[in-house]
Amino acid sequence: MRYGHFDDERREYVIDRPDTPLPWINYLGTEEYFGLVSNTAGGYSFYRDARLRRLTRYRYNNAPFDLGGRYLYVRDDATGDFWSPTWQPTRSPLDSYECRHGLSYTRIASARGGIRAETLYFVPLGETLEVWRVRVTNDRDTAAELSLFSSVEFCLWDAQDDATNFQRNFSTGQVEVADGVIYHKTEYRERRDHFAYFACSEPLAGFDTQRDTFLGPYRGWDQPAAVERGAAFDSEAHGWAPIGSHHVRLALAPGETREVVFVLGYAENPRTEKFDPPGSQTLNKRHVRPVIERWLRPETVAEGFAALGAYWDRLLGTLRVTTPDADTDRMVNIWNAYQCVVTFNMSRSASFYESGIGRGMGFRDSNQDLLGFVHMIPDRARQRILDIAATQMATGGAYHQYQPLTKRGNNDIGEGFNDDPLWLVLGVSAYVKETGDQTILDEPVPFDNVPGSEVSLYEHLRRSVTYTQERLGPHGLPLIGRADWNDCLNLNCFSDTPGEPFQTTENASGGGAESVFIAGQFVLAAKELAAIAELRGRDEEAAGYRAAAEKMTAVIIEHGWDGAWFRRAYDFHGHPVGSSENDEGQIFIEPQGMCVLGGVGLDDGLAVRALGSVAERLATPHGIILQQPAYSDYRIELGEISSYPPGYKENAGIFCHTNPWIMIAEAMVGHGDRAFDYYRSINPSAREAISEVHRCEPYVYAQMIAGRDAPTHGEAKNSWLTGTAAWNFVAITQWILGIRPELAGLRVDPVLPAAWSGFRATREFRSATYEITVRKAAGVSGRVAYLVVDGERIDGTVVPPAPAGAVVAVEAVIEQ
Ligand code: BGC
Ligand code: IFM
């Protein structure tokens, strides 16, 4: 069952009923000011940091699930009938409803009783504000006397404090209303000097700034007293809950449309210029007045919206594909790429499943996210890398997270996730391959942001590799520490006394448990670093890294191979995890993917064998399960993984992030059909037809789909902010379609499903454009036999970089 459809031409997903199984959301903003917006206008806004600079309030885990947002009310002043044109919060029946989620904008249109309202929400480039452009049309053949009310509930900036510290916060709220603009000027705890403003293009019939006056006693957002009676109270908030609401009266002739613009923005005042006149309580808002005036003008709004479209044309123009599969095309060309940029902006901070207060930016997560957006925004990727690397320690170890506002490592979760440092090598290598920019390797980067501790980024990479080499366990495999990629595989939660639970932060990473996953990742990273070393003429170092990769490969084969697949780990007691010797958790997906990505088992058939086991034991029509059999009970020696009910999250859920590793591995061994089947099984667009099962948005990946042990098998959860976005983009574009940036140039080496007869693509790469045609007869499943580059046949599959501005025609011919 569908709840809408894709409009590929306009790069939109069109939702045609408001009661989607879960809120289907979108993001506004591309630079510093961001918002989340659902298909019924729920969500919130923030400036740079979703925790510390939250403009509007949102209550998570609400009932209904999504309540609170950028709400409007239309009232027919002749009858008193009122409704929300975005359906929420009144949920009044609508004669028509349509929500179009586009690239950094959302448009929600509806009609009731012959009155149509269409609202466009977006954040203009270069501004710290959002625009709501509302068009109200009278489709009746009589005149209409209407009222339009806006509403937002202000957050008192620190979202965590706002949600908990009521003894204080019920007394701090302050607003000011001047020239029809509502200013929210509650002081932030540290008395930073910023404020929010909410303006309207029309003369006001009234306003409200105190929530409980606007709503009335014992009422909710579905039935505000001001709207019901058709007149605002002109309330001024002193403490309690400041809101912003404008009341506008509209008299519309038959057929007439009126455009009303609302602008919600963020501004700062230097401390000395905070008040006007100095020392008074009146906000100095001189600098924002011109901004407000400009953005209330319909022409500015139209130009701003067009500029946003052009921005996305530019970003998405980097790679365009035309394949025989529509779901592939729309994900690669539009939605997957878009999700990668959103993940760049948000990391794991703010979604409808991430509260915006819980987490900073992940060291591991951000490095992987980079793989999905580096081709679109290389400059920002460069900066991101330098920021991440600056949180690394001199030991090569890393803070697991850092704070976006301060860019400092944050020790809330601690360190000792022993996979972390190696992701930096993979992130940097992806950047250098994409851009050819080797200067980044010489950038001075501090350790733990301590001035004076700077060494080159290249040295940081070396330390990442050394970090693993210096932490090997009894089998010569890397120590896992607190956990590796799988946060919940906590193998050092040992107990000396049987039956005695025992786990502290200190000992969680101190034991001897080992990870085969990190071993595979090490092989991959050491090879990548060897190639970078060679590029810099450090052949001896390169040889050292290659030798280290070989040595680790041998250890994996000796101690990490279980007979038909790669083992997952050894626990604190030295028992294998992910082995046929285990009663549960016999086979895990992660080492099958990562070892093959590192090239382990490619020559001796182990890779093919392991992938066969994945197909046999882990694959389902809804994606590949993380491990099987699911743990049925808690086991202290395995930790949190066994605390999840079977089929969810890390305990045998379909953890989508890992699936592309298998797609890539299958492509590496030449299995185009299997790689593509796996790709389609979790491709959200390909799952659109089963939206009642999948339940999350059909245009973006979710972190997890419930596994076969769960009663809700096939149900997705935790959409948007997941490494799934970047890795699927890499799997489909670089390995299945095979357009892969390498140090030496652009490789074109697809591994396609047999039924396809080729595809076409345009790829911007290092300032040149590659027009790629892949030809293959349907039914054939071979690899590229030769390339023809600008009419000349070349050996191998790497197209050397062309001069900037060149347009290069590449033809790849696949033969049996
Ligand atoms: C991860 C989850 C994991 C959890 C453990 C989070 O950081 O996203 O997948 O289950 O940590 O509490
Ligand atoms: O690898 C982690 C990631 O860093 C956060 N989400 C869950 C993943 C698996 O545990």
PDB file of C-alpha atoms and ligand atoms in Angstrom, residues 348 354 359 362-366 368 400-401 417 419-420 423 483-489 590 626 644 649-650 655 657-658 661 703 718 721-723, ligand 2:
ATOM      1  CA  ARG A 348      23.294  11.705  14.164  1.00  0.00           C
ATOM      2  CA  GLU A 354      17.425  11.317  17.469  1.00  0.00           C
ATOM      3  CA  ARG A 359      24.693  12.919  20.674  1.00  0.00           C
ATOM      4  CA  GLY A 362      30.552  10.551  15.766  1.00  0.00           C
ATOM      5  CA  PHE A 363      34.195  10.018  14.825  1.00  0.00           C
ATOM      6  CA  ARG A 364      33.273   6.750  13.172  1.00  0.00           C
ATOM      7  CA  ASP A 365      29.977   7.992  11.767  1.00  0.00           C
ATOM      8  CA  SER A 366      31.296  11.215  10.282  1.00  0.00           C
ATOM      9  CA  GLN A 368      31.755   7.074   6.890  1.00  0.00           C
ATOM     10  CA  HIS A 400      34.030   8.615  20.041  1.00  0.00           C
ATOM     11  CA  GLN A 401      32.156  11.888  19.543  1.00  0.00           C
ATOM     12  CA  PHE A 417      35.940   1.952  20.446  1.00  0.00           C
ATOM     13  CA  ASP A 419      37.582   0.644  15.179  1.00  0.00           C
ATOM     14  CA  ASP A 420      37.334   4.447  15.371  1.00  0.00           C
ATOM     15  CA  TRP A 423      37.765   5.071   9.740  1.00  0.00           C
ATOM     16  CA  ALA A 483      33.091  -2.233  21.073  1.00  0.00           C
ATOM     17  CA  ASP A 484      33.867  -1.946  17.382  1.00  0.00           C
ATOM     18  CA  TRP A 485      31.427  -0.856  14.657  1.00  0.00           C
ATOM     19  CA  ASN A 486      28.788  -2.814  16.525  1.00  0.00           C
ATOM     20  CA  ASP A 487      28.247  -0.599  19.560  1.00  0.00           C
ATOM     21  CA  CYS A 488      26.446  -3.364  21.351  1.00  0.00           C
ATOM     22  CA  LEU A 489      29.027  -6.106  21.059  1.00  0.00           C
ATOM     23  CA  GLU A 590      29.956  -7.557   9.545  1.00  0.00           C
ATOM     24  CA  LEU A 626      22.952  -8.864  11.195  1.00  0.00           C
ATOM     25  CA  TYR A 644      17.583  -6.443  22.516  1.00  0.00           C
ATOM     26  CA  LYS A 649      18.605  -3.564  16.237  1.00  0.00           C
ATOM     27  CA  GLU A 650      21.933  -5.311  16.675  1.00  0.00           C
ATOM     28  CA  PHE A 655      20.917  -3.305  10.271  1.00  0.00           C
ATOM     29  CA  HIS A 657      24.309  -0.010   7.263  1.00  0.00           C
ATOM     30  CA  THR A 658      25.951  -3.423   6.897  1.00  0.00           C
ATOM     31  CA  TRP A 661      29.252  -4.123   2.545  1.00  0.00           C
ATOM     32  CA  GLN A 703      18.872   2.481  10.141  1.00  0.00           C
ATOM     33  CA  ASN A 718      15.062   5.239  12.729  1.00  0.00           C
ATOM     34  CA  LEU A 721      20.467   9.718  10.060  1.00  0.00           C
ATOM     35  CA  THR A 722      22.363   6.531   9.393  1.00  0.00           C
ATOM     36  CA  GLY A 723      25.571   5.403   7.758  1.00  0.00           C
TER      37      GLY A 723
HETATM   38  O1  IFM B   2      28.271   1.663  14.200  1.00  0.00           O
HETATM   39  C1  IFM B   2      27.228   2.129  14.982  1.00  0.00           C
HETATM   40  C2  IFM B   2      27.088   3.600  14.745  1.00  0.00           C
HETATM   41  O2  IFM B   2      28.267   4.293  15.081  1.00  0.00           O
HETATM   42  C3  IFM B   2      25.911   4.172  15.488  1.00  0.00           C
HETATM   43  N1  IFM B   2      24.726   3.449  15.190  1.00  0.00           N
HETATM   44  C4  IFM B   2      24.799   2.027  15.398  1.00  0.00           C
HETATM   45  C5  IFM B   2      25.956   1.393  14.676  1.00  0.00           C
HETATM   46  C6  IFM B   2      26.018  -0.093  15.014  1.00  0.00           C
HETATM   47  O3  IFM B   2      26.041  -0.339  16.369  1.00  0.00           O
END
